[in-house]
């Protein structure tokens, strides 16, 4: 990669003949400054020509490993020092007609910030940049632009897909033949335990909530609390800047739910719209939009983001580490368009999100403990058919980053998925018959970096998280063990005995079908006898 461009500098006063001599010397020094730290001016950078018209200096600069924005600032700083002694200041610096020459034909068509045009020929790509002012030169725009280009190139090479899935462990076969082969999503709706509220959203009646809470509480009791995690309550509406730091705004912008505040609190300004809705009994979204601010928030997506925000810019010492929290205070939102199905893939879902922060060895140890407890939960407590896999880390997938999972080293950052077999979807040999119900990850410095979470002695800090998707656990549990509590494992049955179920919803018109009503009374009968 090589760079070329014109560094334009405006001096603070006209030059005298004596100044001109000093200027030539100063330019020599500025040239040396470009090569500083490199083996040669060829490798670093050099001034290949210059001209002066009045107070304006134009230097043609060529650089190799020194980025041209950095080169521009080096030139300015060097001239400021050498000309300063003659009381000549630098009013402004600007980089004009700059270009980056990249080996290979980079195939990116995208419109990119600061890029004027891209030419490809003879195995090279030339990127012409827009002119950059001093404030742009001081920020790492060009660095990020080049990183973006190389990521796009890597992505293009892989056809945009870098999905990785590698089996780690699987449970023994437990249900042969299966205990149940129905689709629990359908049963739950038919017996009226849940009712579709809107696309990808359900209302969970008290009886459904009872079963969901049973799953969640058992998980908390068997896995989370014994490991010493403490409950916190995280916000569920995030300012955009959180998504910039986590990368979500790049990676998952197409599936996030955004929200807007009203433009004003003054209800009188809504009067026309309110009157219109009163008379027509219609709520026109396009009219409403006129009264709203731009979306400045998005709804909870990964659920652990506020944890990184909380420790952002804080300094921690050994005594404050590791930090082990969990949040189960509210839903997450993902708009999955065509993929929405039953309770398995929804827009609004509930999850226990377990998070931790510490030194790398602490984070790995905690992950191992969580993983072990999770396996026991799946294998003994709920006694299900499960498997674990090493997968593309969610924090890469969700931030649009391209880090290929090459080899599998369990002590390095990465994500392990927990999957349960759904007999209704097909034999266990088929990939599509498995549902991801949770995961556990080590993120390395993916979040401690951008959020600037630091240790007082400069030691590296890592984070980890694990998600337990309550609806999915319930669906998968019912898919394997069916709706007869007689077939449910002892731990769950004793939990249900300690916490008797609420009455189901039965009305003249609900559940909708007589088959559904019959099934419901069977289920409630069985639940009472648990
Ligand atoms: N935050 C992780 C995820 O979004 C675990 O829940 O997958
Ligand atoms: Zn998380």
Short mmCIF file of C-alpha atoms and ligand atoms in Angstrom, two decimals:
data_model
loop_
_atom_site.label_atom_id
_atom_site.label_comp_id
_atom_site.label_asym_id
_atom_site.label_seq_id
_atom_site.Cartn_x
_atom_site.Cartn_y
_atom_site.Cartn_z
CA UNK A 1 0.00 0.00 0.00
CA UNK A 2 1.32 3.46 -0.94
CA UNK A 3 -0.02 6.96 -0.55
CA UNK A 4 0.35 10.22 -2.44
CA UNK A 5 -1.12 13.64 -1.82
CA UNK A 6 -0.59 17.36 -1.53
CA UNK A 7 -0.23 18.85 1.93
CA UNK A 8 -1.39 22.43 1.73
CA UNK A 9 -0.25 24.74 4.54
CA UNK A 10 -1.15 28.35 5.11
CA UNK A 11 1.51 30.42 6.86
CA UNK A 12 0.67 33.20 9.29
CA UNK A 13 2.64 35.94 7.51
CA UNK A 14 4.41 36.90 4.30
CA UNK A 15 7.98 35.68 3.96
CA UNK A 16 11.10 37.83 3.74
CA UNK A 17 14.11 36.67 1.64
CA UNK A 18 15.82 35.48 4.87
CA UNK A 19 12.74 33.45 5.76
CA UNK A 20 12.95 31.67 2.42
CA UNK A 21 16.29 30.19 3.30
CA UNK A 22 14.94 29.06 6.66
CA UNK A 23 11.95 27.55 4.89
CA UNK A 24 14.12 25.35 2.69
CA UNK A 25 15.90 24.09 5.77
CA UNK A 26 12.62 23.56 7.59
CA UNK A 27 11.29 21.51 4.68
CA UNK A 28 14.41 19.34 4.81
CA UNK A 29 13.65 18.66 8.47
CA UNK A 30 10.00 17.99 7.74
CA UNK A 31 11.15 15.43 5.15
CA UNK A 32 13.29 13.72 7.79
CA UNK A 33 10.33 13.69 10.17
CA UNK A 34 8.44 11.61 7.62
CA UNK A 35 11.09 8.91 7.60
CA UNK A 36 11.51 8.85 11.38
CA UNK A 37 10.97 5.39 12.83
CA UNK A 38 11.27 3.71 9.42
CA UNK A 39 14.21 2.12 7.68
CA UNK A 40 14.13 4.57 4.75
CA UNK A 41 12.15 7.53 3.35
CA UNK A 42 10.82 5.04 0.83
CA UNK A 43 9.30 2.96 3.61
CA UNK A 44 8.12 5.91 5.73
CA UNK A 45 7.51 8.99 3.64
CA UNK A 46 9.14 11.91 1.82
CA UNK A 47 8.46 15.28 0.27
CA UNK A 48 8.93 14.90 -3.50
CA UNK A 49 8.29 18.48 -4.53
CA UNK A 50 6.97 21.78 -3.31
CA UNK A 51 5.81 25.22 -4.37
CA UNK A 52 4.87 28.43 -2.63
CA UNK A 53 2.45 31.10 -3.70
CA UNK A 54 2.37 33.96 -1.21
CA UNK A 55 1.60 32.45 2.18
CA UNK A 56 0.42 29.14 0.76
CA UNK A 57 2.77 26.17 0.66
CA UNK A 58 1.93 23.03 -1.29
CA UNK A 59 4.03 19.94 -0.62
CA UNK A 60 3.78 16.81 -2.71
CA UNK A 61 4.16 13.91 -0.36
CA UNK A 62 4.59 10.19 -0.99
CA UNK A 63 4.43 7.66 1.81
CA UNK A 64 4.66 3.91 2.31
CA UNK A 65 3.90 2.57 5.76
CA UNK A 66 3.23 6.00 7.22
CA UNK A 67 -0.42 6.83 6.56
CA UNK A 68 -0.79 10.05 4.65
CA UNK A 69 -3.02 11.71 7.26
CA UNK A 70 -0.33 11.07 9.87
CA UNK A 71 2.31 12.31 7.42
CA UNK A 72 0.38 15.59 6.97
CA UNK A 73 0.32 16.16 10.70
CA UNK A 74 4.02 15.26 11.04
CA UNK A 75 4.85 17.87 8.38
CA UNK A 76 2.75 20.49 10.11
CA UNK A 77 4.21 19.79 13.54
CA UNK A 78 7.76 19.82 12.25
CA UNK A 79 7.30 23.12 10.36
CA UNK A 80 5.60 24.65 13.36
CA UNK A 81 8.73 24.01 15.43
CA UNK A 82 11.31 25.04 12.83
CA UNK A 83 9.46 28.11 11.56
CA UNK A 84 8.26 29.05 15.03
CA UNK A 85 11.68 30.44 15.91
CA UNK A 86 11.19 33.03 13.11
CA UNK A 87 7.66 33.73 14.39
CA UNK A 88 6.01 32.14 11.41
CA UNK A 89 2.97 30.14 12.44
CA UNK A 90 0.91 27.57 10.52
CA UNK A 91 -2.66 28.83 10.12
CA UNK A 92 -4.08 25.68 8.58
CA UNK A 93 -3.21 22.34 7.07
CA UNK A 94 -5.22 20.48 4.49
CA UNK A 95 -4.63 17.29 2.56
CA UNK A 96 -5.63 17.58 -1.09
CA UNK A 97 -5.78 15.19 -4.05
CA UNK A 98 -4.71 12.30 -1.88
CA UNK A 99 -4.82 8.75 -3.09
CA UNK A 100 -4.16 5.32 -1.69
CA UNK A 101 -2.71 2.70 -3.96
CA UNK A 102 -3.55 -0.87 -2.93
CA UNK A 103 -2.04 -4.05 -4.35
CA UNK A 104 -4.71 -6.20 -5.94
CA UNK A 105 -8.07 -5.26 -7.35
CA UNK A 106 -10.28 -4.57 -4.37
CA UNK A 107 -13.86 -5.18 -5.40
CA UNK A 108 -15.89 -2.74 -3.38
CA UNK A 109 -18.67 -0.84 -5.04
CA UNK A 110 -20.01 0.68 -1.86
CA UNK A 111 -20.18 4.42 -1.44
CA UNK A 112 -17.72 5.17 1.33
CA UNK A 113 -17.17 8.30 3.40
CA UNK A 114 -14.11 10.39 2.35
CA UNK A 115 -13.78 8.41 -0.90
CA UNK A 116 -14.13 10.40 -4.14
CA UNK A 117 -13.65 7.51 -6.53
CA UNK A 118 -12.08 4.08 -6.89
CA UNK A 119 -10.16 2.93 -9.98
CA UNK A 120 -9.01 -0.60 -10.61
CA UNK A 121 -6.51 -1.61 -13.23
CA UNK A 122 -3.50 -3.79 -13.83
CA UNK A 123 -3.85 -5.60 -10.53
CA UNK A 124 -4.03 -2.38 -8.50
CA UNK A 125 -6.70 -0.32 -6.86
CA UNK A 126 -6.40 3.43 -6.56
CA UNK A 127 -8.63 5.13 -4.03
CA UNK A 128 -8.99 8.87 -4.53
CA UNK A 129 -9.83 10.63 -1.31
CA UNK A 130 -11.88 13.74 -0.66
CA UNK A 131 -9.85 16.66 0.70
CA UNK A 132 -9.27 16.37 4.44
CA UNK A 133 -9.19 19.33 6.85
CA UNK A 134 -7.02 19.37 9.95
CA UNK A 135 -9.84 18.14 12.21
CA UNK A 136 -10.32 15.12 9.90
CA UNK A 137 -6.58 14.47 9.78
CA UNK A 138 -6.42 14.33 13.57
CA UNK A 139 -9.12 11.70 13.84
CA UNK A 140 -8.53 8.08 12.76
CA UNK A 141 -10.89 8.32 9.77
CA UNK A 142 -8.40 7.07 7.23
CA UNK A 143 -7.29 4.23 9.50
CA UNK A 144 -10.89 3.08 9.85
CA UNK A 145 -11.60 3.56 6.18
CA UNK A 146 -8.70 1.30 5.24
CA UNK A 147 -9.71 -1.26 7.83
CA UNK A 148 -13.22 -1.18 6.42
CA UNK A 149 -11.90 -1.72 2.91
CA UNK A 150 -9.84 -4.69 3.97
CA UNK A 151 -12.79 -6.18 5.88
CA UNK A 152 -15.01 -5.74 2.84
CA UNK A 153 -12.39 -7.41 0.73
CA UNK A 154 -12.14 -10.38 3.10
CA UNK A 155 -15.93 -10.62 3.25
CA UNK A 156 -16.21 -10.49 -0.53
CA UNK A 157 -13.68 -13.33 -0.76
CA UNK A 158 -15.80 -15.52 1.52
CA UNK A 159 -18.98 -14.62 -0.30
CA UNK A 160 -20.15 -12.70 2.78
CA UNK A 161 -20.41 -15.90 4.80
CA UNK A 162 -18.05 -16.95 7.49
CA UNK A 163 -20.34 -19.27 9.40
CA UNK A 164 -18.59 -21.72 11.57
CA UNK A 165 -20.11 -24.67 13.41
CA UNK A 166 -18.12 -27.44 15.02
CA UNK A 167 -19.56 -30.03 17.36
CA UNK A 168 -17.95 -30.12 20.81
CA UNK A 169 -20.06 -32.60 22.72
CA UNK A 170 -23.39 -34.35 22.47
CA UNK A 171 -25.54 -36.11 25.02
CA UNK A 172 -26.48 -39.74 24.71
CA UNK A 173 -29.67 -40.67 22.91
CA UNK A 174 -32.44 -40.50 25.52
CA UNK A 175 -35.70 -40.64 23.66
CA UNK A 176 -35.77 -43.55 21.25
CA UNK A 177 -38.52 -43.57 20.14
CA UNK A 178 -39.38 -39.95 20.97
CA UNK A 179 -41.76 -39.31 23.87
CA UNK A 180 -43.51 -36.63 21.87
CA UNK A 181 -43.43 -35.59 18.22
CA UNK A 182 -45.89 -32.68 18.20
CA UNK A 183 -45.03 -29.03 17.62
CA UNK A 184 -45.26 -27.35 21.04
CA UNK A 185 -45.66 -23.92 19.43
CA UNK A 186 -48.94 -25.10 17.95
CA UNK A 187 -50.10 -26.84 21.11
CA UNK A 188 -49.41 -23.79 23.30
CA UNK A 189 -51.47 -21.61 20.98
CA UNK A 190 -54.26 -24.14 20.54
CA UNK A 191 -54.77 -24.65 24.29
CA UNK A 192 -54.77 -20.88 24.70
CA UNK A 193 -51.71 -20.59 26.92
CA UNK A 194 -50.38 -17.93 24.57
CA UNK A 195 -52.09 -15.58 22.17
CA UNK A 196 -50.41 -13.82 19.27
CA UNK A 197 -50.31 -10.12 20.07
CA UNK A 198 -48.66 -8.92 16.89
CA UNK A 199 -46.05 -10.31 14.49
CA UNK A 200 -43.41 -12.06 16.61
CA UNK A 201 -45.01 -11.02 19.88
CA UNK A 202 -47.10 -13.09 22.26
CA UNK A 203 -49.09 -12.56 25.38
CA UNK A 204 -48.19 -15.26 27.88
CA UNK A 205 -51.19 -16.04 30.07
CA UNK A 206 -50.57 -16.77 33.79
CA UNK A 207 -50.31 -20.49 33.08
CA UNK A 208 -47.77 -19.97 30.28
CA UNK A 209 -45.87 -17.51 32.46
CA UNK A 210 -45.88 -20.10 35.21
CA UNK A 211 -44.15 -22.63 32.93
CA UNK A 212 -41.69 -20.03 31.60
CA UNK A 213 -40.85 -18.93 35.12
CA UNK A 214 -40.40 -22.54 36.18
CA UNK A 215 -37.74 -22.96 33.47
CA UNK A 216 -36.06 -19.68 34.34
CA UNK A 217 -36.16 -20.17 38.12
CA UNK A 218 -34.78 -23.66 37.84
CA UNK A 219 -31.95 -22.29 35.72
CA UNK A 220 -31.26 -19.54 38.26
CA UNK A 221 -31.41 -22.00 41.14
CA UNK A 222 -29.27 -24.70 39.54
CA UNK A 223 -26.77 -22.69 37.49
CA UNK A 224 -26.60 -18.94 38.07
CA UNK A 225 -27.04 -18.40 41.81
CA UNK A 226 -24.78 -21.24 43.04
CA UNK A 227 -21.99 -19.80 40.88
CA UNK A 228 -22.26 -16.49 42.73
CA UNK A 229 -23.78 -14.23 40.08
CA UNK A 230 -25.83 -11.34 41.50
CA UNK A 231 -28.88 -9.82 39.95
CA UNK A 232 -28.81 -6.36 38.35
CA UNK A 233 -31.41 -4.51 36.32
CA UNK A 234 -30.23 -3.25 32.93
CA UNK A 235 -31.99 -0.62 30.80
CA UNK A 236 -33.74 -1.94 27.72
CA UNK A 237 -33.69 1.17 25.53
CA UNK A 238 -30.20 2.16 24.42
CA UNK A 239 -28.88 5.45 23.01
CA UNK A 240 -27.34 4.97 19.53
CA UNK A 241 -23.82 5.53 20.84
CA UNK A 242 -23.98 2.17 22.66
CA UNK A 243 -24.57 0.47 19.31
CA UNK A 244 -21.59 2.30 17.83
CA UNK A 245 -19.31 0.98 20.54
CA UNK A 246 -20.57 -2.61 20.47
CA UNK A 247 -20.70 -2.62 16.67
CA UNK A 248 -24.39 -3.51 16.50
CA UNK A 249 -25.18 -0.49 14.35
CA UNK A 250 -22.88 -1.93 11.70
CA UNK A 251 -23.65 -5.59 12.00
CA UNK A 252 -27.33 -5.90 12.83
CA UNK A 253 -28.90 -2.59 11.84
CA UNK A 254 -31.33 -4.53 9.64
CA UNK A 255 -32.83 -6.36 12.61
CA UNK A 256 -32.87 -3.76 15.36
CA UNK A 257 -35.98 -2.03 16.64
CA UNK A 258 -35.43 1.74 16.86
CA UNK A 259 -37.41 4.25 18.88
CA UNK A 260 -38.11 7.94 18.78
CA UNK A 261 -39.14 10.44 21.42
CA UNK A 262 -41.84 13.01 20.65
CA UNK A 263 -40.56 16.34 19.32
CA UNK A 264 -42.37 18.17 22.08
CA UNK A 265 -44.08 17.56 25.41
CA UNK A 266 -46.65 20.21 24.60
CA UNK A 267 -49.85 18.24 23.98
CA UNK A 268 -51.43 21.19 22.15
CA UNK A 269 -49.05 20.59 19.28
CA UNK A 270 -50.62 17.17 18.82
CA UNK A 271 -54.15 18.53 18.80
CA UNK A 272 -54.72 18.36 15.07
CA UNK A 273 -53.54 14.75 14.94
CA UNK A 274 -55.52 13.81 18.06
CA UNK A 275 -58.69 15.32 16.59
CA UNK A 276 -58.12 13.51 13.31
CA UNK A 277 -57.78 10.17 15.11
CA UNK A 278 -60.88 10.89 17.16
CA UNK A 279 -63.04 11.58 14.12
CA UNK A 280 -61.66 8.93 11.78
CA UNK A 281 -60.77 6.29 14.40
CA UNK A 282 -57.55 5.77 12.53
CA UNK A 283 -53.95 6.28 13.63
CA UNK A 284 -51.91 7.37 10.59
CA UNK A 285 -48.23 6.49 11.25
CA UNK A 286 -46.97 8.95 8.63
CA UNK A 287 -48.71 11.82 10.42
CA UNK A 288 -47.43 10.63 13.77
CA UNK A 289 -43.91 10.54 12.35
CA UNK A 290 -44.08 14.30 11.77
CA UNK A 291 -44.35 14.78 15.52
CA UNK A 292 -41.44 12.52 16.39
CA UNK A 293 -37.72 13.08 16.67
CA UNK A 294 -35.37 10.96 14.63
CA UNK A 295 -34.71 7.52 16.18
CA UNK A 296 -32.13 8.18 18.87
CA UNK A 297 -32.51 4.83 20.62
CA UNK A 298 -32.75 1.15 19.88
CA UNK A 299 -34.27 -1.58 21.98
CA UNK A 300 -32.27 -4.17 23.90
CA UNK A 301 -30.56 -6.51 21.45
CA UNK A 302 -27.78 -8.55 23.07
CA UNK A 303 -28.83 -7.63 26.63
CA UNK A 304 -25.27 -7.40 27.95
CA UNK A 305 -24.45 -4.03 26.34
CA UNK A 306 -25.33 -1.95 29.46
CA UNK A 307 -22.83 -4.00 31.49
CA UNK A 308 -19.94 -2.81 29.31
CA UNK A 309 -21.30 0.72 29.40
CA UNK A 310 -21.42 0.63 33.21
CA UNK A 311 -17.74 -0.25 33.57
CA UNK A 312 -16.79 1.98 30.62
CA UNK A 313 -13.96 4.40 31.50
CA UNK A 314 -13.75 2.93 35.01
CA UNK A 315 -10.52 1.77 36.60
CA UNK A 316 -10.69 -1.58 38.42
CA UNK A 317 -8.25 -3.21 40.78
CA UNK A 318 -7.77 -6.83 41.84
CA UNK A 319 -10.14 -6.41 44.79
CA UNK A 320 -13.02 -5.42 42.49
CA UNK A 321 -12.56 -8.43 40.19
CA UNK A 322 -14.11 -10.57 38.91
CA UNK A 323 -17.55 -8.98 38.52
CA UNK A 324 -20.39 -11.50 38.13
CA UNK A 325 -23.90 -10.26 37.43
CA UNK A 326 -27.04 -11.32 35.64
CA UNK A 327 -30.08 -9.49 34.27
CA UNK A 328 -33.51 -11.01 33.68
CA UNK A 329 -35.48 -7.81 33.88
CA UNK A 330 -36.96 -7.56 30.47
CA UNK A 331 -37.26 -8.50 26.88
CA UNK A 332 -34.90 -8.26 23.93
CA UNK A 333 -36.05 -7.28 20.48
CA UNK A 334 -34.96 -8.66 17.12
CA UNK A 335 -36.84 -8.15 13.93
CA UNK A 336 -36.23 -11.34 11.98
CA UNK A 337 -38.54 -10.61 9.07
CA UNK A 338 -39.44 -13.85 7.29
CA UNK A 339 -37.80 -16.07 9.91
CA UNK A 340 -40.38 -15.43 12.64
CA UNK A 341 -42.01 -18.63 13.90
CA UNK A 342 -44.09 -19.57 16.97
CA UNK A 343 -42.34 -18.91 20.26
CA UNK A 344 -39.06 -20.08 18.81
CA UNK A 345 -38.20 -17.10 16.70
CA UNK A 346 -39.89 -13.94 17.82
CA UNK A 347 -39.39 -10.20 17.76
CA UNK A 348 -39.79 -9.87 21.54
CA UNK A 349 -38.17 -12.53 23.70
CA UNK A 350 -37.11 -13.06 27.29
CA UNK A 351 -33.72 -14.14 28.39
CA UNK A 352 -31.52 -14.48 31.46
CA UNK A 353 -28.30 -12.73 30.50
CA UNK A 354 -25.29 -13.69 32.62
CA UNK A 355 -22.26 -11.40 32.42
CA UNK A 356 -18.78 -11.32 33.89
CA UNK A 357 -15.65 -9.20 33.80
CA UNK A 358 -12.15 -10.05 34.95
CA UNK A 359 -8.59 -10.90 34.01
CA UNK A 360 -8.31 -13.43 31.17
CA UNK A 361 -7.72 -16.40 33.48
CA UNK A 362 -10.69 -15.41 35.65
CA UNK A 363 -12.94 -15.00 32.62
CA UNK A 364 -11.93 -18.40 31.22
CA UNK A 365 -12.43 -20.07 34.61
CA UNK A 366 -15.90 -18.56 35.03
CA UNK A 367 -16.82 -19.59 31.50
CA UNK A 368 -15.73 -23.14 32.33
CA UNK A 369 -17.88 -23.14 35.45
CA UNK A 370 -20.89 -21.81 33.55
CA UNK A 371 -20.36 -24.38 30.81
CA UNK A 372 -20.14 -27.24 33.27
CA UNK A 373 -23.23 -26.11 35.18
CA UNK A 374 -25.11 -25.67 31.90
CA UNK A 375 -24.25 -29.21 30.84
CA UNK A 376 -25.46 -30.58 34.16
CA UNK A 377 -28.64 -28.53 33.78
CA UNK A 378 -29.35 -29.94 30.33
CA UNK A 379 -28.20 -33.45 31.07
CA UNK A 380 -29.36 -34.11 34.62
CA UNK A 381 -31.75 -31.42 35.81
CA UNK A 382 -33.93 -31.28 32.70
CA UNK A 383 -32.55 -34.55 31.33
CA UNK A 384 -32.75 -33.63 27.65
CA UNK A 385 -30.95 -34.49 24.41
CA UNK A 386 -28.44 -31.72 23.88
CA UNK A 387 -25.26 -30.83 22.10
CA UNK A 388 -22.70 -28.01 22.24
CA UNK A 389 -20.86 -26.46 19.30
CA UNK A 390 -18.03 -23.98 18.72
CA UNK A 391 -19.59 -21.33 16.49
CA UNK A 392 -18.95 -17.95 14.90
CA UNK A 393 -18.88 -15.67 17.95
CA UNK A 394 -22.10 -13.71 18.33
CA UNK A 395 -20.11 -10.53 18.96
CA UNK A 396 -18.48 -10.84 15.52
CA UNK A 397 -21.70 -11.77 13.81
CA UNK A 398 -23.55 -8.91 15.50
CA UNK A 399 -20.89 -6.29 14.86
CA UNK A 400 -20.40 -7.08 11.18
CA UNK A 401 -16.75 -7.80 11.88
CA UNK A 402 -14.93 -10.44 9.91
CA UNK A 403 -12.70 -12.57 12.05
CA UNK A 404 -12.60 -16.02 10.69
CA UNK A 405 -12.78 -18.81 13.25
CA UNK A 406 -9.79 -20.79 12.13
CA UNK A 407 -8.93 -23.35 14.69
CA UNK A 408 -10.81 -24.21 17.78
CA UNK A 409 -9.10 -23.36 21.05
CA UNK A 410 -11.53 -23.37 23.92
CA UNK A 411 -9.36 -21.08 26.05
CA UNK A 412 -9.40 -18.31 23.46
CA UNK A 413 -12.27 -15.86 22.93
CA UNK A 414 -15.20 -17.47 21.18
CA UNK A 415 -18.79 -18.65 21.49
CA UNK A 416 -20.21 -22.05 22.41
CA UNK A 417 -23.84 -22.66 21.48
CA UNK A 418 -26.20 -24.93 23.41
CA UNK A 419 -28.64 -26.75 21.20
CA UNK A 420 -31.60 -28.97 21.99
CA UNK A 421 -33.23 -31.49 19.72
CA UNK A 422 -36.74 -30.73 18.43
CA UNK A 423 -38.18 -34.14 17.47
CA UNK A 424 -41.09 -32.48 15.67
CA UNK A 425 -38.65 -31.03 13.14
CA UNK A 426 -37.10 -34.34 12.20
CA UNK A 427 -34.59 -37.01 13.23
CA UNK A 428 -31.70 -35.95 15.45
CA UNK A 429 -29.27 -36.56 12.57
CA UNK A 430 -30.67 -33.55 10.76
CA UNK A 431 -29.15 -30.14 11.40
CA UNK A 432 -32.50 -28.41 11.07
CA UNK A 433 -33.96 -30.48 13.91
CA UNK A 434 -31.82 -28.64 16.50
CA UNK A 435 -32.59 -25.33 18.17
CA UNK A 436 -30.05 -22.98 19.70
CA UNK A 437 -31.39 -22.22 23.16
CA UNK A 438 -28.42 -20.45 24.67
CA UNK A 439 -24.75 -19.69 24.38
CA UNK A 440 -21.69 -18.90 26.44
CA UNK A 441 -18.90 -16.64 25.23
CA UNK A 442 -15.57 -15.15 26.04
CA UNK A 443 -15.25 -11.84 24.20
CA UNK A 444 -11.59 -11.09 24.91
CA UNK A 445 -11.16 -7.32 24.70
CA UNK A 446 -13.95 -6.85 22.17
CA UNK A 447 -15.86 -4.72 24.71
CA UNK A 448 -13.25 -3.73 27.30
CA UNK A 449 -11.37 -2.01 24.43
CA UNK A 450 -14.00 0.32 22.96
CA UNK A 451 -15.61 0.98 26.36
CA UNK A 452 -12.17 1.63 27.90
CA UNK A 453 -12.61 -0.68 30.89
CA UNK A 454 -9.19 -0.67 32.53
CA UNK A 455 -7.15 -2.30 35.28
CA UNK A 456 -5.13 -0.04 37.61
CA UNK A 457 -1.88 -1.89 36.84
CA UNK A 458 -2.57 -2.00 33.13
CA UNK A 459 -3.45 -5.71 33.08
CA UNK A 460 -5.68 -6.94 30.30
CA UNK A 461 -9.37 -7.26 31.12
CA UNK A 462 -11.77 -9.55 29.33
CA UNK A 463 -15.52 -10.07 29.49
CA UNK A 464 -17.82 -13.03 29.05
CA UNK A 465 -21.56 -13.52 28.77
CA UNK A 466 -24.13 -16.25 28.49
CA UNK A 467 -27.73 -16.04 27.35
CA UNK A 468 -30.60 -18.34 28.36
CA UNK A 469 -33.57 -17.80 26.02
CA UNK A 470 -36.53 -18.70 28.20
CA UNK A 471 -39.14 -19.21 25.47
CA UNK A 472 -36.82 -21.40 23.46
CA UNK A 473 -35.94 -23.53 26.48
CA UNK A 474 -39.62 -24.10 27.16
CA UNK A 475 -40.38 -24.97 23.55
CA UNK A 476 -37.45 -27.37 23.31
CA UNK A 477 -38.26 -28.94 26.66
CA UNK A 478 -41.88 -29.54 25.65
CA UNK A 479 -40.77 -30.75 22.21
CA UNK A 480 -38.77 -33.55 23.82
CA UNK A 481 -40.84 -34.34 26.90
CA UNK A 482 -44.35 -33.41 25.83
CA UNK A 483 -47.18 -31.96 27.89
CA UNK A 484 -47.62 -34.76 30.42
CA UNK A 485 -45.80 -33.79 33.64
CA UNK A 486 -45.67 -37.52 34.38
CA UNK A 487 -42.82 -37.54 31.84
CA UNK A 488 -41.04 -34.53 33.28
CA UNK A 489 -37.85 -34.81 35.37
CA UNK A 490 -38.00 -34.85 39.20
CA UNK A 491 -36.36 -31.45 39.70
CA UNK A 492 -39.02 -29.72 37.65
CA UNK A 493 -41.84 -31.71 39.20
CA UNK A 494 -40.78 -30.86 42.71
CA UNK A 495 -40.48 -27.18 41.71
CA UNK A 496 -44.02 -27.34 40.33
CA UNK A 497 -45.28 -29.00 43.51
CA UNK A 498 -43.77 -26.21 45.61
CA UNK A 499 -45.36 -23.62 43.32
CA UNK A 500 -48.88 -24.65 42.37
CA UNK A 501 -50.10 -23.54 38.93
CA UNK A 502 -52.58 -20.71 38.35
CA UNK A 503 -55.97 -21.31 36.72
CA UNK A 504 -56.01 -21.41 32.93
CA UNK A 505 -58.01 -18.93 30.86
CA UNK A 506 -61.33 -20.45 29.90
CA UNK A 507 -64.05 -18.26 28.41
CA UNK A 508 -67.00 -18.89 26.12
CA UNK A 509 -64.89 -18.15 23.06
CA UNK A 510 -61.46 -19.09 24.41
CA UNK A 511 -59.55 -21.30 23.69
CA UNK A 512 -60.77 -21.07 20.13
CA UNK A 513 -61.39 -24.73 19.27
CA UNK A 514 -63.12 -27.49 21.20
CA UNK A 515 -60.05 -29.66 20.69
CA UNK A 516 -57.99 -26.90 22.30
CA UNK A 517 -60.40 -26.68 25.24
CA UNK A 518 -60.23 -30.41 25.79
CA UNK A 519 -56.44 -30.44 25.63
CA UNK A 520 -56.32 -27.58 28.10
CA UNK A 521 -58.47 -29.33 30.67
CA UNK A 522 -56.30 -32.46 30.32
CA UNK A 523 -53.17 -30.38 30.84
CA UNK A 524 -54.50 -28.54 33.90
CA UNK A 525 -55.68 -31.80 35.38
CA UNK A 526 -52.22 -33.33 34.93
CA UNK A 527 -50.50 -30.23 36.31
CA UNK A 528 -52.61 -30.44 39.46
CA UNK A 529 -51.52 -34.03 40.01
CA UNK A 530 -47.84 -33.36 39.50
N1 LIG B 1 -25.53 -11.47 24.38
C1 LIG B 1 -25.43 -12.77 23.81
C2 LIG B 1 -26.19 -12.84 22.50
O1 LIG B 1 -26.79 -11.87 22.10
C3 LIG B 1 -25.93 -13.82 24.77
O2 LIG B 1 -27.27 -13.64 25.09
O3 LIG B 1 -26.19 -13.87 21.88
ZN1 LIG B 2 -24.27 -11.11 25.98
#
